[in-house]
């Protein structure tokens, strides 16, 4: 980056220098040209006055006076008919008529005229100034003016020195500037970017520092979330292994007793029944773990247009025999409720809530499921008149493997994961869960789904 800044600064400095140099040279040239033209005019008018007073003597001299010496300029005296009376640089008799010359024409018409012509090589320009004398003759002075490039050529060594100096100076400045820009950036402590906001060196990059701080905060919170998720997963794995080990131990214990012939023939059937019950518990556990893991990774599940009432009907159908065995009656009320969601997850929510309503109930109890669509939301309520949940436990029953009464839940075939599945599923649908429950009165779970 430092290299890039250096190159940009250096090239910018050089570009500014080149443009300035060209402009200054151009301005100097036009200024000095103007000065030269003005000078020539004054000199021409002076010489014209001399010629008007002294006549030809002014040029050729007389007596002791010497003839005019014209070194850097040329003097021409032209008669009113255009013939050349005197010329300081050539033999006047061999010179052509000058009447048509632009400056002579203007002088004859207006008293004074000027013109300029490039020489054949274009390397220099000839400036002419002509003044009309009272007797009708014209005095003309001319000088050579170098063209821009000729002038430049003359200046070349000096210009080269200046360019070299500018190159070196801009190199040095660009180097120091790029270092000065990059140094504070490199010195930044990225963990605390806001610390620099008020320092003079960092004022220009204050918005960047603020964005860095925002990103740092975001990163930290993401990191914390990740750590928390990883901790929850670890805990979950440990708990799951522990929960799986219990039925496995029981199964292997019963099997060992059977194997060693320590069970009376009449007890073999109840033992086999226990083994079956434990393995069913294990199966239920594994199924719940699979469900919950799928929900944890739930991003990939397909959402569809569904009807919650229809899903409730299906869940109730599957629970009918369980309810019958527990002597609990299931009721479904409400109406068709269109909802965009994941059908299998919605099914799990209703199934688990109803299943709990049946299992934590008395013989002769009731479970009422109602599905009510309303503008903006769909409400699912699963209400039972079972054993209820004491207030202190109500907060925690949605935690994984949390059970109010371990032995009762175990006897009822619980895994401690049912409500975690409900909570996770509701979360995937941005639904809120509310619980109202009192011991021996029953419980009502309400899940409110935002409609589409
Ligand atoms: P489990 O598989 O043990 O039923 P859940 O996560 O479904 O696990 O429920 C957690 C605990 O909350 C249960 O063990 C039970 O103690 C209590 N519980 C859940 N639903 C009800 C209910 N309808 N009535 C009374 N207690 C309930």
XYZ file of C-alpha atoms and ligand atoms in Angstrom:
479
model
C 0.000 0.000 0.000
C 2.843 2.322 0.909
C 4.307 1.670 -2.521
C 1.017 2.511 -4.199
C 0.578 5.744 -2.232
C 4.160 6.663 -3.022
C 3.622 6.121 -6.753
C 0.370 8.108 -6.754
C 1.848 11.020 -4.830
C 4.985 11.065 -6.933
C 3.164 10.930 -10.238
C 0.708 13.610 -9.072
C 3.601 15.861 -8.035
C 5.357 15.307 -11.362
C 2.202 15.950 -13.361
C 1.589 19.211 -11.481
C 5.212 20.167 -12.009
C 5.131 19.433 -15.767
C 1.909 21.393 -16.298
C 3.203 24.324 -14.211
C 6.491 24.366 -16.105
C 4.741 24.422 -19.475
C 2.373 27.168 -18.308
C 5.169 29.317 -16.859
C 7.268 28.953 -20.004
C 4.300 29.845 -22.191
C 3.397 32.872 -20.071
C 7.031 34.077 -19.965
C 7.302 33.757 -23.720
C 4.161 35.756 -24.418
C 5.088 38.366 -21.797
C 8.566 38.907 -23.186
C 7.235 38.947 -26.754
C 4.863 41.731 -25.792
C 7.692 43.655 -24.099
C 9.820 43.207 -27.199
C 7.107 44.481 -29.542
C 6.530 47.505 -27.342
C 10.257 48.194 -27.219
C 10.458 47.988 -30.979
C 7.630 50.496 -31.344
C 9.390 53.026 -29.103
C 12.674 52.544 -30.911
C 11.014 52.897 -34.340
C 9.296 56.117 -33.338
C 12.571 57.514 -31.954
C 14.477 56.584 -35.098
C 11.654 58.029 -37.257
C 11.987 61.340 -35.447
C 15.759 61.256 -36.029
C 15.272 60.542 -39.720
C 12.616 63.238 -40.055
C 14.976 65.851 -38.609
C 18.302 64.763 -40.098
C 17.252 63.076 -43.319
C 19.695 60.623 -44.888
C 22.491 61.936 -42.629
C 20.820 60.158 -39.761
C 21.773 56.855 -41.402
C 24.916 57.583 -43.375
C 26.447 60.233 -41.104
C 28.100 63.412 -42.307
C 31.370 65.069 -41.616
C 32.723 63.760 -38.310
C 29.598 61.799 -37.566
C 29.721 58.104 -38.222
C 27.166 56.107 -40.175
C 24.455 54.233 -38.240
C 25.615 50.892 -36.892
C 22.759 48.417 -36.824
C 23.811 45.157 -35.285
C 20.822 43.451 -33.666
C 18.223 45.190 -35.727
C 17.693 46.243 -39.300
C 16.666 49.738 -40.375
C 14.933 50.394 -43.675
C 13.803 53.750 -44.990
C 11.132 53.492 -47.624
C 9.948 56.234 -49.961
C 6.219 56.887 -50.302
C 6.236 54.963 -53.624
C 7.692 51.863 -51.938
C 11.261 52.145 -53.246
C 13.923 51.581 -50.624
C 15.947 54.706 -49.819
C 18.182 53.086 -47.224
C 18.684 49.658 -45.709
C 21.171 48.795 -42.978
C 21.564 45.173 -44.065
C 21.408 45.150 -47.906
C 22.138 47.212 -50.923
C 19.048 49.353 -51.361
C 19.349 49.524 -55.157
C 18.919 45.762 -55.468
C 15.903 45.634 -53.124
C 12.392 45.116 -54.413
C 9.578 47.569 -53.893
C 8.297 47.528 -50.303
C 4.928 49.141 -50.804
C 3.015 45.875 -50.480
C 4.499 44.978 -47.093
C 1.821 44.728 -44.423
C 3.501 47.012 -41.871
C 4.270 49.633 -44.566
C 0.663 49.567 -45.746
C -0.623 50.074 -42.209
C 1.902 52.850 -41.511
C 0.895 54.686 -44.691
C -2.776 54.401 -43.766
C -2.634 54.919 -39.989
C 0.771 56.433 -39.245
C 2.134 53.342 -37.547
C 2.106 49.639 -38.460
C 3.399 46.329 -37.188
C 3.696 42.810 -38.533
C 5.593 39.586 -37.961
C 6.677 36.841 -40.354
C 8.335 33.513 -39.822
C 11.574 32.942 -41.631
C 11.891 30.007 -44.004
C 13.282 27.662 -41.322
C 10.544 28.557 -38.823
C 13.189 28.632 -36.151
C 12.762 32.388 -35.754
C 10.329 35.163 -36.342
C 10.990 38.580 -37.824
C 9.180 41.455 -36.096
C 8.550 44.644 -38.136
C 7.482 48.102 -36.965
C 6.956 50.965 -39.419
C 6.383 54.695 -38.723
C 5.151 57.261 -41.221
C 7.284 60.420 -41.396
C 5.765 63.894 -42.032
C 7.247 63.896 -45.565
C 5.299 60.714 -46.496
C 8.279 58.337 -46.266
C 8.211 55.334 -43.935
C 10.881 54.211 -41.475
C 10.900 50.561 -40.627
C 12.770 48.693 -37.878
C 12.908 44.948 -37.664
C 14.310 42.512 -35.174
C 14.580 38.797 -34.919
C 12.566 36.994 -32.319
C 13.431 33.392 -31.457
C 10.506 30.887 -31.725
C 9.332 29.068 -28.589
C 11.233 25.872 -29.363
C 14.397 27.789 -30.155
C 13.994 29.575 -26.883
C 13.392 26.247 -25.116
C 16.471 24.794 -26.730
C 18.482 27.629 -25.299
C 16.995 27.002 -21.865
C 17.379 23.234 -22.094
C 20.313 22.744 -19.711
C 18.631 24.939 -17.110
C 15.299 23.198 -17.577
C 17.053 19.815 -17.222
C 18.594 20.891 -13.947
C 15.238 22.142 -12.657
C 13.521 18.910 -13.763
C 16.151 16.782 -12.042
C 15.805 18.853 -8.912
C 12.006 18.580 -9.023
C 12.249 14.825 -9.598
C 14.471 14.379 -6.580
C 12.428 16.695 -4.400
C 9.085 15.113 -5.317
C 10.597 11.643 -4.832
C 11.681 12.591 -1.352
C 8.364 14.247 -0.527
C 6.333 11.331 -1.928
C 8.443 8.885 0.068
C 8.013 10.785 3.309
C 4.336 11.448 2.704
C 3.485 7.820 1.940
C 5.387 6.762 5.033
C 3.570 9.332 7.119
C 0.200 8.099 5.834
C 0.890 4.397 6.252
C 2.792 4.452 9.540
C -0.140 5.318 11.822
C -2.318 2.757 10.022
C 0.255 0.040 10.595
C 0.573 1.095 14.210
C -3.181 0.613 14.827
C -4.218 -1.715 17.621
C -7.100 -3.369 15.760
C -8.653 -4.642 18.969
C -9.370 -1.086 20.138
C -9.779 1.080 17.027
C -11.997 3.679 18.754
C -9.100 4.690 20.979
C -7.558 6.583 18.042
C -10.610 8.457 16.764
C -9.656 11.776 18.404
C -5.945 11.634 17.640
C -4.843 14.139 14.977
C -3.042 11.460 12.924
C -6.238 9.437 12.609
C -8.891 12.086 12.132
C -9.297 11.388 8.404
C -9.832 7.681 8.917
C -12.269 8.073 11.835
C -15.186 6.570 9.821
C -13.022 3.556 8.997
C -12.070 3.202 12.674
C -15.743 3.290 13.658
C -16.564 0.609 11.109
C -13.665 -1.489 12.406
C -14.989 -1.144 15.931
C -18.464 -2.234 14.775
C -16.982 -5.247 13.045
C -14.898 -6.118 16.058
C -17.994 -6.023 18.260
C -19.892 -8.114 15.732
C -17.000 -10.588 15.547
C -16.802 -10.846 19.315
C -20.521 -11.456 19.626
C -20.376 -14.058 16.815
C -17.467 -15.695 18.588
C -19.391 -15.755 21.880
C -22.427 -17.209 20.120
C -20.254 -19.888 18.542
C -18.679 -20.738 21.869
C -22.085 -20.898 23.531
C -23.449 -23.142 20.771
C -20.427 -25.374 20.998
C -20.838 -25.602 24.794
C -24.533 -26.442 24.437
C -23.659 -29.125 21.886
C -21.019 -30.603 24.191
C -23.456 -30.646 27.082
C -26.104 -32.162 24.849
C -23.772 -34.938 23.666
C -22.715 -35.689 27.256
C -26.340 -35.767 28.433
C -27.462 -37.839 25.457
C -24.725 -40.410 26.070
C -25.670 -40.555 29.730
C -29.397 -40.976 28.938
C -28.611 -43.726 26.433
C -26.355 -45.540 28.854
C -29.091 -45.974 31.467
C -31.440 -48.166 29.378
C -28.456 -50.002 27.898
C -27.205 -50.908 31.381
C -30.667 -52.093 32.336
C -30.985 -54.188 29.174
C -27.583 -55.803 29.623
C -28.348 -56.425 33.354
C -31.623 -58.243 32.562
C -29.952 -60.181 29.750
C -27.146 -61.265 32.077
C -29.608 -62.548 34.675
C -31.458 -64.467 31.975
C -28.202 -65.842 30.584
C -27.042 -67.126 33.993
C -30.390 -68.864 34.592
C -31.083 -66.673 37.599
C -34.632 -65.934 36.521
C -37.432 -68.263 37.326
C -39.329 -69.569 34.320
C -42.424 -67.677 35.376
C -40.409 -64.404 35.434
C -38.908 -64.774 31.961
C -41.854 -63.045 30.253
C -41.883 -59.980 32.566
C -38.080 -59.733 32.083
C -38.458 -59.841 28.318
C -41.125 -57.144 28.687
C -38.701 -54.963 30.658
C -36.017 -55.429 28.016
C -38.535 -54.442 25.330
C -39.650 -51.358 27.313
C -36.043 -50.225 27.819
C -35.177 -50.698 24.167
C -38.333 -48.771 23.194
C -37.176 -45.968 25.447
C -33.803 -46.058 23.723
C -35.453 -45.969 20.319
C -37.565 -42.968 21.376
C -34.456 -41.241 22.718
C -32.505 -41.824 19.513
C -35.476 -40.579 17.454
C -35.763 -37.422 19.567
C -32.008 -36.795 19.330
C -32.175 -37.179 15.553
C -35.167 -34.766 15.414
C -33.443 -32.197 17.584
C -30.168 -32.397 15.652
C -32.099 -31.931 12.415
C -33.813 -28.869 13.956
C -30.475 -27.484 15.136
C -29.239 -27.681 11.547
C -32.724 -26.643 10.369
C -31.683 -24.049 7.815
C -31.995 -26.497 4.939
C -35.566 -27.616 5.609
C -38.088 -26.710 2.899
C -40.927 -24.352 3.795
C -44.282 -24.969 2.161
C -47.811 -23.595 2.196
C -49.511 -25.834 4.741
C -52.644 -25.976 6.846
C -52.017 -26.259 10.598
C -55.497 -27.665 11.209
C -54.840 -30.537 8.774
C -51.490 -31.266 10.434
C -53.213 -31.314 13.852
C -55.716 -33.878 12.483
C -52.834 -36.117 11.382
C -51.035 -35.828 14.742
C -54.249 -36.686 16.611
C -54.807 -39.705 14.361
C -51.390 -41.103 15.282
C -51.987 -40.498 18.997
C -55.470 -41.988 19.109
C -54.363 -45.427 20.385
C -52.012 -43.921 23.006
C -54.859 -41.751 24.263
C -57.196 -44.698 24.395
C -54.710 -46.747 26.402
C -54.343 -43.874 28.863
C -58.105 -43.325 28.931
C -57.701 -39.736 27.855
C -60.029 -38.110 25.330
C -58.654 -35.955 22.514
C -60.651 -33.030 21.080
C -59.784 -30.951 18.069
C -61.452 -27.592 17.551
C -60.941 -24.569 15.343
C -60.755 -24.283 11.570
C -58.511 -24.510 8.575
C -55.447 -22.275 9.165
C -53.120 -21.696 6.208
C -49.516 -21.273 7.288
C -46.158 -21.215 5.539
C -43.821 -23.583 7.350
C -42.030 -26.908 7.549
C -44.780 -29.580 7.756
C -42.679 -32.216 9.573
C -41.620 -29.681 12.227
C -45.179 -28.381 12.727
C -46.308 -32.004 13.092
C -43.598 -32.631 15.751
C -44.718 -29.555 17.719
C -48.361 -30.670 17.870
C -47.478 -34.339 18.408
C -45.140 -33.655 21.358
C -47.543 -31.237 23.083
C -50.477 -33.669 22.728
C -48.343 -36.608 23.766
C -47.365 -34.757 26.971
C -51.026 -33.808 27.580
C -51.923 -37.506 27.438
C -48.971 -38.821 29.431
C -49.112 -36.283 32.262
C -52.803 -36.828 32.810
C -55.197 -39.007 34.785
C -57.483 -41.684 33.483
C -60.600 -39.895 32.272
C -58.675 -36.728 31.455
C -59.017 -34.563 28.368
C -56.686 -32.932 25.899
C -58.125 -30.156 23.725
C -56.248 -28.971 20.671
C -57.450 -25.781 19.060
C -56.200 -24.144 15.875
C -57.406 -20.563 15.431
C -56.451 -18.431 12.463
C -56.669 -14.667 12.996
C -55.442 -11.773 10.872
C -51.644 -11.795 11.073
C -51.257 -14.975 13.098
C -52.301 -18.557 13.715
C -52.703 -19.744 17.309
C -52.294 -23.332 18.406
C -53.383 -24.224 21.939
C -52.959 -27.630 23.565
C -54.800 -27.765 26.849
C -55.072 -30.661 29.291
C -56.671 -31.208 32.679
C -53.759 -33.336 33.876
C -51.231 -33.095 36.699
C -50.023 -29.577 35.819
C -46.538 -28.134 36.296
C -45.463 -26.388 39.531
C -44.484 -22.741 38.967
C -40.725 -23.114 39.739
C -40.344 -25.726 36.985
C -42.286 -23.870 34.323
C -39.260 -21.850 33.217
C -37.015 -24.881 32.813
C -39.151 -27.563 31.208
C -38.086 -26.416 27.726
C -34.431 -27.199 28.509
C -32.991 -30.329 26.999
C -33.386 -33.412 29.250
C -35.133 -31.377 31.946
C -37.871 -33.324 33.677
C -40.002 -32.239 36.642
C -40.206 -35.720 38.113
C -37.615 -38.058 36.602
C -39.200 -41.315 37.711
C -42.710 -40.285 36.688
C -41.503 -39.049 33.295
C -39.499 -42.228 32.809
C -42.512 -44.353 33.714
C -44.537 -42.300 31.228
C -41.942 -43.063 28.520
C -40.503 -39.537 28.472
C -37.064 -38.584 27.203
C -36.874 -34.991 28.442
C -36.501 -33.809 24.838
C -40.112 -33.355 23.727
C -40.491 -29.700 24.765
C -36.976 -28.836 23.480
C -38.144 -30.063 20.089
C -41.289 -27.914 20.432
C -39.222 -24.851 21.403
C -36.667 -25.329 18.608
C -39.432 -25.910 16.055
C -41.325 -22.807 17.189
C -38.116 -20.776 16.929
C -37.639 -21.935 13.317
C -41.115 -20.530 12.597
C -40.564 -17.329 14.600
C -43.429 -18.442 16.821
C -43.850 -17.518 20.502
C -44.704 -20.086 23.188
C -46.721 -19.305 26.299
C -47.507 -21.675 29.150
C -50.247 -21.534 31.731
C -50.279 -24.321 34.247
C -51.239 -25.137 37.820
C -50.611 -28.395 39.687
C -53.616 -30.753 39.599
C -55.531 -28.351 37.350
C -53.752 -28.901 34.083
C -51.629 -27.067 31.552
C -52.214 -24.972 28.458
C -49.416 -24.478 25.911
C -50.082 -21.702 23.406
C -47.923 -21.325 20.275
C -48.538 -18.181 18.214
C -47.282 -18.356 14.619
C -46.927 -15.150 12.651
C -48.844 -15.674 9.389
C -46.495 -15.529 6.369
P -40.579 -35.727 28.521
O -40.158 -36.555 27.406
O -39.969 -36.093 29.809
O -42.065 -35.560 28.602
P -40.591 -32.982 27.720
O -39.498 -32.125 27.273
O -41.702 -33.232 26.758
O -39.923 -34.321 28.210
O -41.180 -32.330 29.005
C -40.338 -31.935 30.056
C -41.025 -32.102 31.378
O -42.077 -31.146 31.513
C -41.679 -33.427 31.525
O -40.784 -34.376 32.046
C -42.800 -33.122 32.509
O -42.296 -33.188 33.817
C -43.154 -31.705 32.202
N -44.338 -31.627 31.334
C -44.355 -31.425 30.005
N -45.606 -31.328 29.518
C -46.432 -31.460 30.595
C -47.854 -31.435 30.772
N -48.691 -31.288 29.731
N -48.318 -31.596 32.024
C -47.503 -31.741 33.046
N -46.162 -31.762 32.955
C -45.630 -31.637 31.750
